[in-house]
Amino acid sequence: METTTGPLGQGVAVSVGMAIAGRWMASHFNRPDFEMFNYDVYALCGDGDLMEGVSHEAASLAGHLKLSHLCWIYDNNKITIEGHTELAFSDDVATRFLGYGWNVTRVGDANDLDMLERAFKTFKNTPDRPTLIIVDSHIAYGAPHKQDTSAAHGEPLGEEEIRLAKRHYGWPEEAKLLVPEGVREHFQMMLGQRGRTLRDLWMARFHDNKARYPELADQLYKMQHRQLPEGWEKDLPTFAPDPRGIASRDSSGRVLNAIAQHVPWLMGGSADLTPSTKTRLTLEGVGDFSAEQEGGRNLHFGIREHAMGSILNGMSHCKIRPYGSTFLIFSDYCRPAIRLSALMELPVIYIFTHDSIGVGEDGPTHQPVEQLASLRAIPGLITLRPADANEVVEAWRLIMQLRYEPVALVLTRQPLPTLDRSKYAPASGVARGAYVLADADDGQPDVLLLATGSEAWLCIEAYEQLRAEGIKARVVSMPSWELFERQSQDYRDSIIPPRVTARVSVEQASTLGWTRYVGWTGESIGMKTFGASAPLKALQTKFGFTPERIVAAAKAQVAKVR
Ligand SMILES: Cc1ncc(C[n+]2csc(CCOP(=O)(O)OP(=O)(O)O)c2C)c(N)n1
Ligand SMILES: [Mg+2]
C-alpha cells in the first residue's frame, strides 16, 4: 500500500501507524501454519520531514516500540526551499536517531546501488529496532547549473539545462518522454508479475485459512472491508434516568468497552490521558500494546498528540478501527492529522474530553473555546457532542457504522443528568444530527432553544420554567451540525421551523457559526472570551450558562418577535 502526503512529516508518522498495525495484525491473525501478515513498511523522506516536529514524536515512539519492520530512507540532499539546510538545520541526524533507539546506516552516494542494497539488507537483518538509512544525494543530480541548488526544488530546469543533464547521463538529448527499452518490461516483471503472484499466493492462503480458522478469516474479511461483526451492538447499554447523571467521558468509556468486546480490531489509546479520557479497554485479556506484547489493544502514544493523529491515520489505512483521545483543548495539537483523516476519508475516531469551561480550576489554558468551531470547519469531519449518556450510546452506534469519515466525539469531564426519555424524545434522534428533545404541547413553539452536549439539560431546565410561565418553548438537541445538514429540507424545517424566529442557542464554546441556526435576530449564549479559573458553578454563572439566563434570553426573543 502506498500513501503520499503534502504536509511534510505526515508520511513518516503515518508509516509508524502502519507498522503498529502490522504488528498487531500479525499477532492477532497469524497462526503457526498461516502467516497472514509479515509486511515491512518503508518511508521515503526529505530534510523537511526530519525538521518537522511530528517526525520527532513519531520516531521516538517507533524506537520505543522497537518497530524493526519499519525503515525510513532519508534523502539527505541538504537542500530545502530557501536554500542550503545550513540556514536552519544542524541536527546530527544519525545521533538523533541512535538516541531514539534506531539502527542507523549511511549510504554516501545515492547512485551506489551496492551500498543501497547493503543498507536494505542491514534493515532486513535488524530484528530489534527500526532502521534509518541516510542517503547522501544531490538534488537535480547531473544538471550542471542547478544541481545542489534550491532552484531545482521549486522551478523547472528549463530546456537547456535539461539537455545538459541528459548529456551528463549519456541519454539521447533530443528524446522526450523517453522510456528506454527494458524499463517497461522491468516494471511488468517486478510490480506486475511479481506483485500478482504474491497477491495470488496470499489470496490462496486466505482461502485455506478460511477452511482452517473460519472465525478468524471472517474477522479478517470484515475488517478489510470495514464491516462490523454480527451482533457488534448487542451489549450496548441503556442508561436509566438519573438527575445526578454521569459524565459523558464515563458513559463513553462504558460504551466503548461494550463495542470493543465484539470488534477485536477496535483499538486505541491516548496521549497520556487515558485515566482522564476514560478510553481504556478494560476487557478481560486485553492488554497494552508494547514491543513485548504486540497483541495489546491499549496504545500508549505518550505525550505526542500530533503523531498520535498521524499514527491513527496509518492504522486506519491498514483497516484497523483506531481511536485516539486527549483533552479537547489539545485537539489543536492533532489538527494537521485530523484534516488528513478527513481528506483521505479514513474513519478515525478522535475522542476529545474536558470539552468546556466545565474543566473548572484548570483555567483558560485548558478550557476550549474556539476548538469546536474549528473542528466543524473541517470538511468531511463529523463532530458529535452528545447531551447525555443515552446520546453517547447513539453517537457510538453511528460512529461504528461510518466507513469513510472521521469523527470528533466531544465529551464532558463533569456529570450530565441522564434525561428521562419517557418524558423527552428518544436519543435515537442523534443519528439525524439534531432532533426535538422537548416541545410545546401543541407542537407550535414560540421560541426555540438550541443546544449541544452539556447545555441541553440547561435548556430543558429553562424549558420547564418557561412552560410553568405559559411560554411555549422547544428544545432542540443538536449533537452534530454535519449530520443535521445532510437531512432533507423538510426534516430540517420540521426541527427548526422557519416561521419561529425567536431562537436562542446555548453552547459553552465560541458562538462562531451559530448565526446559521439562530439567524440575525436570534441570540447565542456562548464564549466570547477565554475562560477563567474557578469552580464549575461559579464559571457557569459568570459566563451565563444558567437556566435563568436562558429563560431571560428566551423571553427577550419572544418579546422582540411580538
Ligand atoms: C508542513 C509543511 N510545511 C511546509 C511545506 C512547504 N514545502 C514544500 S517542499 C518544502 C521543502 C522540502 O525540502 P526537502 O524535504 O528537503 O525536499 P527536497 O527539496 O530536498 O526535495 C517545503 C518547505 C509543506 N509541504 N509542508
Ligand atoms: Mg532536501
Coordinates of C-alpha atoms and ligand atoms in Angstrom, one line a residue:
M1 CA 0.0 0.0 0.0
E2 CA 1.2 3.5 -0.8
T3 CA 0.2 6.8 0.6
T4 CA 1.7 10.2 -0.1
T5 CA 1.3 13.4 1.8
G6 CA 1.9 17.1 1.0
P7 CA 2.3 18.3 4.6
L8 CA 5.8 17.4 5.5
G9 CA 6.3 14.9 8.3
Q10 CA 2.9 13.3 8.0
G11 CA 4.1 10.5 5.8
V12 CA 6.8 9.3 8.2
A13 CA 4.4 9.5 11.1
V14 CA 1.7 7.6 9.1
S15 CA 4.3 4.9 8.5
V16 CA 4.6 4.3 12.2
G17 CA 0.9 3.7 12.4
M18 CA 1.2 1.1 9.5
A19 CA 4.0 -0.6 11.4
I20 CA 2.0 -0.8 14.6
A21 CA -1.0 -2.1 12.7
G22 CA 1.3 -4.7 11.0
R23 CA 2.5 -5.9 14.4
W24 CA -1.0 -6.2 15.9
M25 CA -2.4 -7.9 12.8
A26 CA 0.4 -10.4 12.8
S27 CA -0.2 -11.1 16.5
H28 CA -4.0 -11.4 16.0
F29 CA -4.3 -13.2 12.7
N30 CA -1.2 -15.3 12.3
R31 CA -1.1 -18.9 13.3
P32 CA 1.9 -21.2 13.1
D33 CA 0.7 -22.6 9.8
F34 CA -0.8 -19.4 8.5
E35 CA 1.4 -16.3 8.3
M36 CA -1.2 -13.8 7.1
F37 CA 0.8 -10.6 8.0
N38 CA 4.5 -10.1 7.9
Y39 CA 5.0 -6.9 6.0
D40 CA 7.7 -4.2 6.1
V41 CA 7.0 -0.5 5.9
Y42 CA 9.2 1.9 4.1
A43 CA 9.0 5.7 4.1
L44 CA 11.0 8.0 1.9
C45 CA 11.6 11.3 3.5
G46 CA 13.5 14.5 3.0
D47 CA 15.1 17.2 5.0
G48 CA 11.7 18.9 5.5
D49 CA 10.2 15.7 7.0
L50 CA 13.0 15.4 9.5
M51 CA 12.8 19.0 10.6
E52 CA 9.0 18.8 11.3
G53 CA 8.2 18.2 14.9
V54 CA 5.9 15.3 14.1
S55 CA 8.8 13.2 12.8
H56 CA 10.5 13.6 16.2
E57 CA 7.4 12.4 18.0
A58 CA 6.8 9.5 15.6
A59 CA 10.4 8.4 15.5
S60 CA 10.7 8.5 19.3
L61 CA 7.6 6.2 19.7
A62 CA 8.8 3.9 16.9
G63 CA 12.1 3.4 18.6
H64 CA 10.4 2.8 21.9
L65 CA 8.2 0.2 20.3
K66 CA 11.2 -1.4 18.6
L67 CA 9.3 -1.5 15.2
S68 CA 12.0 -3.4 13.4
H69 CA 9.9 -3.8 10.3
L70 CA 10.0 -0.1 9.7
C71 CA 12.5 1.6 7.5
W72 CA 12.9 5.3 6.8
I73 CA 15.0 6.3 3.8
Y74 CA 16.3 9.8 4.2
D75 CA 17.1 11.8 1.1
N76 CA 19.9 13.8 2.6
N77 CA 20.3 16.4 -0.1
K78 CA 20.8 19.3 2.2
I79 CA 18.5 21.5 0.2
T80 CA 15.1 22.8 1.0
I81 CA 13.1 25.7 -0.5
E82 CA 15.0 28.6 1.0
G83 CA 18.4 27.2 0.2
H84 CA 21.0 25.1 2.0
T85 CA 19.9 23.3 5.2
E86 CA 22.7 25.2 6.9
L87 CA 20.2 28.1 7.2
A88 CA 18.2 26.4 9.8
F89 CA 19.2 22.8 10.4
S90 CA 22.3 21.5 12.1
D91 CA 21.0 18.4 13.8
D92 CA 23.2 15.4 13.8
V93 CA 20.5 13.2 12.4
A94 CA 22.4 9.9 12.9
T95 CA 23.0 10.6 16.6
R96 CA 19.4 11.8 17.0
F97 CA 18.0 8.5 15.7
L98 CA 20.6 6.5 17.6
G99 CA 19.2 8.3 20.6
Y100 CA 15.7 7.1 19.8
G101 CA 16.9 3.6 19.7
W102 CA 17.0 3.2 15.9
N103 CA 19.5 1.4 13.8
V104 CA 21.2 4.0 11.6
T105 CA 23.1 3.2 8.5
R106 CA 24.5 5.5 5.8
V107 CA 24.9 5.4 2.1
G108 CA 27.4 8.0 1.0
D109 CA 26.2 8.2 -2.6
A110 CA 22.6 7.8 -3.8
N111 CA 23.9 6.3 -7.0
D112 CA 25.8 3.5 -5.3
L113 CA 23.4 0.6 -5.8
D114 CA 25.6 -1.9 -4.0
M115 CA 25.7 0.2 -0.9
L116 CA 21.9 0.8 -1.1
E117 CA 21.4 -2.9 -1.3
R118 CA 23.6 -3.5 1.6
A119 CA 21.7 -0.9 3.7
F120 CA 18.4 -2.7 2.9
K121 CA 19.9 -6.0 3.9
T122 CA 21.0 -4.4 7.1
F123 CA 17.4 -3.3 7.7
K124 CA 16.1 -6.8 6.9
N125 CA 18.6 -8.3 9.3
T126 CA 17.9 -6.0 12.2
P127 CA 15.4 -7.7 14.4
D128 CA 15.0 -5.3 17.3
R129 CA 15.0 -1.7 16.1
P130 CA 13.6 0.4 13.3
T131 CA 16.2 1.4 10.6
L132 CA 17.1 4.8 9.2
I133 CA 19.1 4.8 6.0
I134 CA 20.7 8.2 5.5
V135 CA 21.3 8.5 1.8
D136 CA 23.5 11.4 0.7
S137 CA 22.2 12.7 -2.5
H138 CA 22.2 15.6 -4.9
I139 CA 19.0 17.4 -5.9
A140 CA 18.9 17.7 -9.7
Y141 CA 21.8 15.4 -10.0
G142 CA 23.6 15.9 -13.3
A143 CA 22.0 19.3 -14.1
P144 CA 25.3 21.3 -14.3
H145 CA 23.9 24.7 -13.1
K146 CA 21.0 23.6 -10.9
Q147 CA 22.4 20.6 -9.1
D148 CA 22.6 21.2 -5.3
T149 CA 20.5 24.4 -5.5
S150 CA 17.1 25.2 -4.1
A151 CA 16.1 26.4 -7.5
A152 CA 16.0 22.8 -8.5
H153 CA 13.2 22.2 -5.9
G154 CA 10.9 25.0 -7.0
E155 CA 11.5 25.7 -10.7
P156 CA 11.6 23.7 -13.9
L157 CA 15.1 23.1 -15.0
G158 CA 14.4 24.7 -18.4
E159 CA 15.1 23.3 -21.9
E160 CA 18.8 24.0 -22.0
E161 CA 19.6 22.6 -18.5
I162 CA 17.5 19.5 -19.3
R163 CA 19.6 18.9 -22.4
L164 CA 22.8 19.3 -20.4
A165 CA 21.6 16.9 -17.7
K166 CA 20.7 14.3 -20.4
R167 CA 24.2 14.7 -21.8
H168 CA 25.6 14.1 -18.4
Y169 CA 23.6 10.9 -18.1
G170 CA 24.6 9.8 -21.6
W171 CA 20.9 10.0 -22.6
P172 CA 19.6 10.9 -26.1
E173 CA 19.5 14.7 -25.8
E174 CA 16.5 15.3 -28.1
A175 CA 14.3 12.5 -27.0
K176 CA 11.3 13.5 -24.9
L177 CA 9.2 11.3 -22.6
L178 CA 11.6 8.5 -23.5
V179 CA 11.1 5.2 -21.8
P180 CA 14.1 3.1 -22.8
E181 CA 13.8 -0.5 -23.8
G182 CA 13.7 -2.8 -20.9
V183 CA 12.2 -0.4 -18.4
R184 CA 8.6 -1.2 -19.1
E185 CA 9.4 -4.9 -19.1
H186 CA 11.2 -4.5 -15.8
F187 CA 8.1 -2.9 -14.2
Q188 CA 5.9 -5.6 -15.7
M189 CA 8.1 -8.2 -14.2
M190 CA 8.5 -6.7 -10.7
L191 CA 5.3 -4.7 -9.9
G192 CA 3.1 -6.6 -12.3
Q193 CA 4.1 -10.2 -12.4
R194 CA 5.8 -10.5 -9.0
G195 CA 3.1 -8.5 -7.3
R196 CA 0.4 -10.5 -8.9
T197 CA 2.0 -13.8 -7.9
L198 CA 2.4 -12.6 -4.3
R199 CA -1.2 -11.5 -4.2
D200 CA -2.5 -14.8 -5.7
L201 CA -0.5 -16.7 -3.1
W202 CA -1.9 -14.5 -0.3
M203 CA -5.4 -15.0 -1.5
A204 CA -4.9 -18.8 -1.7
R205 CA -3.5 -18.7 1.8
F206 CA -6.5 -16.7 2.9
H207 CA -8.9 -19.3 1.4
D208 CA -7.1 -22.2 3.1
N209 CA -7.1 -20.1 6.3
K210 CA -10.9 -19.8 5.9
A211 CA -11.3 -23.6 6.0
R212 CA -9.0 -24.0 8.9
Y213 CA -9.9 -20.9 11.0
P214 CA -13.3 -19.8 9.7
E215 CA -13.9 -17.3 12.5
L216 CA -10.5 -15.6 12.1
A217 CA -10.9 -15.5 8.4
D218 CA -14.3 -13.9 8.8
Q219 CA -12.9 -11.3 11.1
L220 CA -10.1 -10.6 8.6
Y221 CA -12.6 -10.2 5.7
K222 CA -14.9 -7.9 7.7
M223 CA -12.0 -5.8 8.9
Q224 CA -10.6 -5.4 5.4
H225 CA -13.9 -4.4 4.1
R226 CA -14.7 -2.1 7.0
Q227 CA -17.7 -4.2 8.0
L228 CA -18.8 -5.0 11.5
P229 CA -19.1 -8.4 13.1
E230 CA -22.6 -9.8 13.6
G231 CA -24.0 -8.7 16.9
W232 CA -21.4 -5.9 17.5
E233 CA -24.0 -3.7 19.2
K234 CA -25.8 -6.3 21.3
D235 CA -24.2 -5.2 24.6
L236 CA -24.8 -1.5 24.1
P237 CA -26.1 -0.3 27.4
T238 CA -29.2 1.8 28.1
F239 CA -28.8 4.3 30.9
A240 CA -31.7 4.8 33.3
P241 CA -32.9 8.4 34.0
D242 CA -30.7 9.9 36.7
P243 CA -30.7 13.6 37.7
R244 CA -27.2 13.3 39.1
G245 CA -26.1 11.5 36.0
I246 CA -22.8 10.6 34.6
A247 CA -20.0 12.5 32.7
S248 CA -20.2 11.7 29.0
R249 CA -16.5 10.7 29.1
D250 CA -17.5 7.9 31.6
S251 CA -20.6 6.7 29.7
S252 CA -18.5 6.7 26.5
G253 CA -15.9 4.6 28.2
R254 CA -18.6 2.0 29.1
V255 CA -20.0 2.0 25.6
L256 CA -16.5 1.8 24.0
N257 CA -15.8 -1.4 26.0
A258 CA -19.2 -2.8 25.2
I259 CA -18.4 -2.5 21.5
A260 CA -14.7 -3.4 21.7
Q261 CA -15.8 -6.8 23.2
H262 CA -17.2 -7.7 19.8
V263 CA -14.9 -5.8 17.5
P264 CA -11.4 -7.0 18.0
W265 CA -9.8 -4.5 15.7
L266 CA -11.3 -1.5 17.5
M267 CA -8.3 -0.2 19.4
G268 CA -6.6 2.9 20.5
G269 CA -5.4 5.0 23.4
S270 CA -4.5 8.5 24.3
A271 CA -1.7 10.9 24.6
D272 CA -1.0 10.1 28.2
L273 CA -4.5 11.0 29.4
T274 CA -6.4 7.7 29.4
P275 CA -7.3 7.9 33.1
S276 CA -9.0 11.2 32.3
T277 CA -10.4 10.5 28.9
K278 CA -11.7 7.1 30.1
T279 CA -10.7 5.3 26.9
R280 CA -9.0 2.3 28.3
L281 CA -10.2 -1.1 27.2
T282 CA -10.7 -2.9 30.5
L283 CA -11.9 -6.2 28.9
E284 CA -10.6 -9.5 30.2
G285 CA -7.4 -10.4 28.3
V286 CA -7.0 -7.1 26.6
G287 CA -3.6 -5.7 27.4
D288 CA -1.3 -2.9 26.5
F289 CA 0.4 -2.8 23.1
S290 CA 4.1 -2.8 23.5
A291 CA 7.3 -4.1 22.0
E292 CA 6.8 -7.3 24.0
Q293 CA 3.1 -7.5 23.8
E294 CA 2.0 -6.9 20.2
G295 CA -1.5 -8.2 20.6
G296 CA -2.4 -5.5 23.1
R297 CA -5.1 -3.1 22.2
N298 CA -4.5 -0.3 24.6
L299 CA -2.0 2.0 22.9
H300 CA 0.2 4.5 24.8
F301 CA 1.1 7.3 22.4
G302 CA 2.9 9.2 25.1
I303 CA 2.5 13.0 25.1
R304 CA 2.6 13.2 21.4
E305 CA -0.8 14.3 20.1
H306 CA 0.4 15.2 16.6
A307 CA 2.0 11.9 16.0
M308 CA -1.0 10.2 17.6
G309 CA -3.3 11.6 14.9
S310 CA -0.9 10.6 12.1
I311 CA -0.4 7.2 13.5
L312 CA -4.2 6.7 13.7
N313 CA -4.3 7.5 10.0
G314 CA -1.6 4.9 9.3
M315 CA -3.5 2.3 11.3
S316 CA -6.7 3.2 9.6
H317 CA -5.1 2.8 6.2
C318 CA -4.4 -0.8 7.3
K319 CA -8.1 -1.2 8.2
I320 CA -7.7 -1.2 12.0
R321 CA -10.5 0.8 13.6
P322 CA -8.4 3.2 15.6
Y323 CA -9.3 5.8 18.2
G324 CA -7.2 8.4 19.9
S325 CA -8.0 10.6 22.8
T326 CA -6.9 13.7 24.6
F327 CA -8.5 16.9 26.0
L328 CA -10.5 19.0 23.5
I329 CA -8.1 21.8 24.0
F330 CA -5.2 19.7 22.7
S331 CA -7.2 18.8 19.5
D332 CA -5.2 21.7 18.1
Y333 CA -2.1 19.7 18.5
C334 CA -3.6 16.9 16.3
R335 CA -5.2 19.2 13.8
P336 CA -2.9 18.6 10.8
A337 CA -3.6 14.9 11.1
I338 CA -7.4 15.3 11.7
R339 CA -7.6 17.2 8.5
L340 CA -5.8 14.5 6.6
S341 CA -8.1 11.8 8.1
A342 CA -11.0 13.8 6.5
L343 CA -9.2 14.3 3.3
M344 CA -8.1 10.7 3.0
E345 CA -11.6 9.5 4.0
L346 CA -10.4 7.5 6.9
P347 CA -12.9 6.6 9.7
V348 CA -10.6 7.5 12.6
I349 CA -12.3 8.2 15.9
Y350 CA -11.0 11.2 17.8
I351 CA -12.3 11.3 21.4
F352 CA -11.9 14.7 23.0
T353 CA -12.9 15.2 26.6
H354 CA -12.9 18.1 29.0
D355 CA -14.9 19.9 26.4
S356 CA -15.6 23.3 28.0
I357 CA -15.1 25.8 30.8
G358 CA -16.5 22.9 32.8
V359 CA -12.9 21.8 33.5
G360 CA -13.1 24.3 36.3
E361 CA -9.9 25.3 38.1
D362 CA -7.5 24.2 35.4
G363 CA -8.5 27.5 33.9
P364 CA -8.2 29.2 30.5
T365 CA -5.2 27.3 29.2
H366 CA -7.2 24.1 29.4
Q367 CA -10.6 25.5 28.6
P368 CA -11.5 25.0 24.9
V369 CA -13.3 28.0 23.3
E370 CA -12.6 28.0 19.6
Q371 CA -11.9 24.3 19.1
L372 CA -15.5 23.2 18.3
A373 CA -15.9 25.8 15.7
S374 CA -12.6 25.0 14.1
L375 CA -13.4 21.2 14.1
R376 CA -16.7 22.0 12.5
A377 CA -14.9 23.9 9.8
I378 CA -13.0 20.8 8.6
P379 CA -14.8 19.4 5.6
G380 CA -15.8 15.7 5.9
L381 CA -15.2 15.5 9.7
I382 CA -18.2 14.7 11.8
T383 CA -18.3 16.4 15.2
L384 CA -20.6 14.9 17.8
R385 CA -21.2 16.4 21.2
P386 CA -23.8 14.2 22.9
A387 CA -26.0 15.6 25.6
D388 CA -26.3 12.7 28.0
A389 CA -25.4 9.0 28.4
N390 CA -28.0 7.7 26.0
E391 CA -27.0 10.2 23.3
V392 CA -23.4 8.8 23.9
V393 CA -24.7 5.3 23.1
E394 CA -26.4 6.6 19.9
A395 CA -23.3 8.5 18.9
W396 CA -21.2 5.4 19.1
R397 CA -23.8 3.3 17.3
L398 CA -23.5 5.8 14.4
I399 CA -19.7 6.2 14.6
M400 CA -19.1 2.5 14.3
Q401 CA -21.1 2.3 11.1
L402 CA -19.0 5.1 9.4
R403 CA -16.7 3.7 6.8
Y404 CA -15.1 6.8 5.2
E405 CA -15.5 9.6 7.7
P406 CA -13.5 10.6 10.7
V407 CA -15.3 11.7 13.8
A408 CA -14.6 14.1 16.7
L409 CA -16.5 12.8 19.7
V410 CA -16.6 15.7 22.2
L411 CA -17.3 14.7 25.8
T412 CA -17.5 16.3 29.2
R413 CA -15.5 15.9 32.3
Q414 CA -18.4 16.8 34.6
P415 CA -21.5 14.7 35.2
L416 CA -24.5 15.3 33.0
P417 CA -28.0 14.3 34.1
T418 CA -29.4 11.3 32.2
L419 CA -32.6 12.6 30.7
D420 CA -35.9 10.8 31.3
R421 CA -36.6 9.5 27.8
S422 CA -40.1 8.6 28.6
K423 CA -40.7 12.3 29.2
Y424 CA -38.4 13.6 26.5
A425 CA -37.7 12.3 23.0
P426 CA -35.6 9.1 22.5
A427 CA -31.9 9.6 21.9
S428 CA -32.1 7.8 18.6
G429 CA -32.6 11.3 17.1
V430 CA -28.8 11.7 17.3
A431 CA -28.5 9.8 14.0
R432 CA -30.1 12.8 12.3
G433 CA -27.7 15.3 13.9
A434 CA -30.5 17.3 15.6
Y435 CA -33.9 16.4 17.0
V436 CA -36.7 17.8 19.1
L437 CA -35.9 16.9 22.7
A438 CA -38.8 18.7 24.3
D439 CA -41.6 20.5 22.6
A440 CA -44.6 22.8 23.2
D441 CA -47.7 20.8 24.0
D442 CA -49.3 21.6 20.7
G443 CA -46.1 21.3 18.7
Q444 CA -46.3 25.1 17.9
P445 CA -43.4 26.6 19.8
D446 CA -42.9 30.4 20.2
V447 CA -39.2 30.1 20.9
L448 CA -36.5 27.6 20.0
L449 CA -33.7 26.6 22.4
L450 CA -30.9 25.0 20.5
A451 CA -28.1 23.3 22.4
T452 CA -25.4 20.7 22.2
G453 CA -23.8 18.5 24.8
S454 CA -23.8 19.7 28.4
E455 CA -26.1 22.6 27.6
A456 CA -29.0 20.5 26.5
W457 CA -30.2 19.8 30.1
L458 CA -29.7 23.5 30.9
C459 CA -32.2 24.2 28.1
I460 CA -34.5 21.5 29.5
E461 CA -34.5 23.3 32.8
A462 CA -35.2 26.6 31.1
Y463 CA -37.9 25.0 29.1
E464 CA -39.6 23.7 32.2
Q465 CA -39.5 27.2 33.8
L466 CA -40.9 28.8 30.6
R467 CA -43.6 26.2 30.5
A468 CA -44.6 26.9 34.0
E469 CA -45.0 30.6 33.0
G470 CA -47.0 29.6 29.9
I471 CA -44.3 30.3 27.3
K472 CA -44.2 27.7 24.6
A473 CA -40.6 26.6 24.0
R474 CA -39.0 23.8 22.1
V475 CA -35.6 22.3 23.0
V476 CA -33.6 21.0 20.0
S477 CA -30.6 18.8 20.9
M478 CA -28.0 19.3 18.1
P479 CA -25.2 16.9 18.7
S480 CA -23.9 17.1 15.2
W481 CA -24.3 20.0 12.8
E482 CA -22.8 18.0 10.0
L483 CA -25.3 15.2 10.2
F484 CA -28.2 17.6 10.5
E485 CA -27.1 19.4 7.4
R486 CA -27.4 16.2 5.5
Q487 CA -31.1 15.8 6.3
S488 CA -33.8 16.8 3.9
Q489 CA -35.0 20.4 3.9
D490 CA -38.4 19.0 5.2
Y491 CA -36.7 17.4 8.1
R492 CA -34.6 20.4 8.9
D493 CA -37.6 22.7 8.7
S494 CA -39.6 20.4 10.9
I495 CA -36.9 20.7 13.6
I496 CA -36.1 24.4 13.2
P497 CA -39.3 25.8 11.7
P498 CA -38.6 28.9 9.5
R499 CA -41.6 30.7 11.0
V500 CA -40.2 30.6 14.5
T501 CA -37.6 33.3 14.5
A502 CA -37.3 33.6 18.3
R503 CA -34.3 31.5 18.8
V504 CA -31.6 31.0 21.4
S505 CA -28.5 28.8 21.1
V506 CA -26.5 27.7 24.1
E507 CA -23.1 26.2 23.9
Q508 CA -20.1 26.6 26.1
A509 CA -17.8 27.4 23.2
S510 CA -17.2 30.2 20.7
T511 CA -20.5 31.3 19.2
L512 CA -18.9 31.4 15.7
G513 CA -21.3 29.7 13.3
W514 CA -24.4 29.7 15.4
T515 CA -25.9 32.5 13.4
R516 CA -26.6 29.9 10.8
Y517 CA -29.3 28.4 13.1
V518 CA -30.4 31.4 15.2
G519 CA -30.4 33.9 12.4
W520 CA -29.5 37.5 12.6
T521 CA -32.2 38.2 15.2
G522 CA -31.6 35.2 17.5
E523 CA -29.3 35.1 20.5
S524 CA -26.3 32.9 21.0
I525 CA -25.2 32.3 24.6
G526 CA -21.6 31.1 24.3
M527 CA -18.0 32.1 25.0
K528 CA -16.8 35.4 23.7
T529 CA -13.6 35.4 25.7
F530 CA -11.2 32.9 27.1
G531 CA -12.5 31.2 30.3
A532 CA -11.3 31.6 33.8
S533 CA -10.1 29.5 36.7
A534 CA -12.8 28.9 39.3
P535 CA -15.1 26.1 40.4
L536 CA -17.6 24.9 37.8
K537 CA -20.7 26.6 39.3
A538 CA -19.0 29.9 39.6
L539 CA -17.9 29.8 36.0
Q540 CA -21.3 28.8 34.7
T541 CA -22.8 31.8 36.5
K542 CA -20.1 34.2 35.3
F543 CA -20.4 33.2 31.7
G544 CA -24.2 32.9 31.6
F545 CA -24.7 29.2 31.4
T546 CA -27.7 29.0 33.8
P547 CA -31.3 28.2 33.2
E548 CA -32.2 31.8 34.4
R549 CA -30.0 33.4 31.8
I550 CA -31.6 31.1 29.1
V551 CA -35.1 31.9 30.3
A552 CA -34.3 35.7 30.1
A553 CA -32.9 35.3 26.6
A554 CA -35.9 33.3 25.5
K555 CA -38.3 35.9 26.9
A556 CA -36.4 38.7 25.2
Q557 CA -36.6 36.8 21.9
V558 CA -40.3 36.3 22.3
A559 CA -40.9 39.9 23.1
K560 CA -38.8 41.0 20.1
V561 CA -40.9 39.0 17.7
R562 CA -44.2 40.3 19.2
Ligands
LIG1 C1 4.1 21.1 6.8 C2 4.7 21.7 5.6 N1 5.3 22.9 5.6 C3 5.8 23.5 4.5 C4 5.6 22.9 3.3 C5 6.1 23.6 2.0 N2 7.3 22.9 1.5 C6 7.1 22.0 0.4 S1 8.5 21.3 0.0 C7 9.4 22.1 1.2 C8 10.9 21.9 1.3 C9 11.2 20.4 1.5 O1 12.5 20.2 1.5 P1 13.0 18.7 1.4 O2 12.2 17.9 2.3 O3 14.5 18.7 1.7 O4 12.7 18.2 -0.1 P2 13.7 18.4 -1.3 O5 13.6 19.9 -1.7 O6 15.1 18.1 -0.9 O7 13.2 17.5 -2.3 C10 8.6 23.0 1.9 C11 9.0 23.8 3.0 C12 5.0 21.7 3.3 N3 4.7 21.0 2.1 N4 4.5 21.1 4.4
MG2 MG 16.1 18.4 0.8

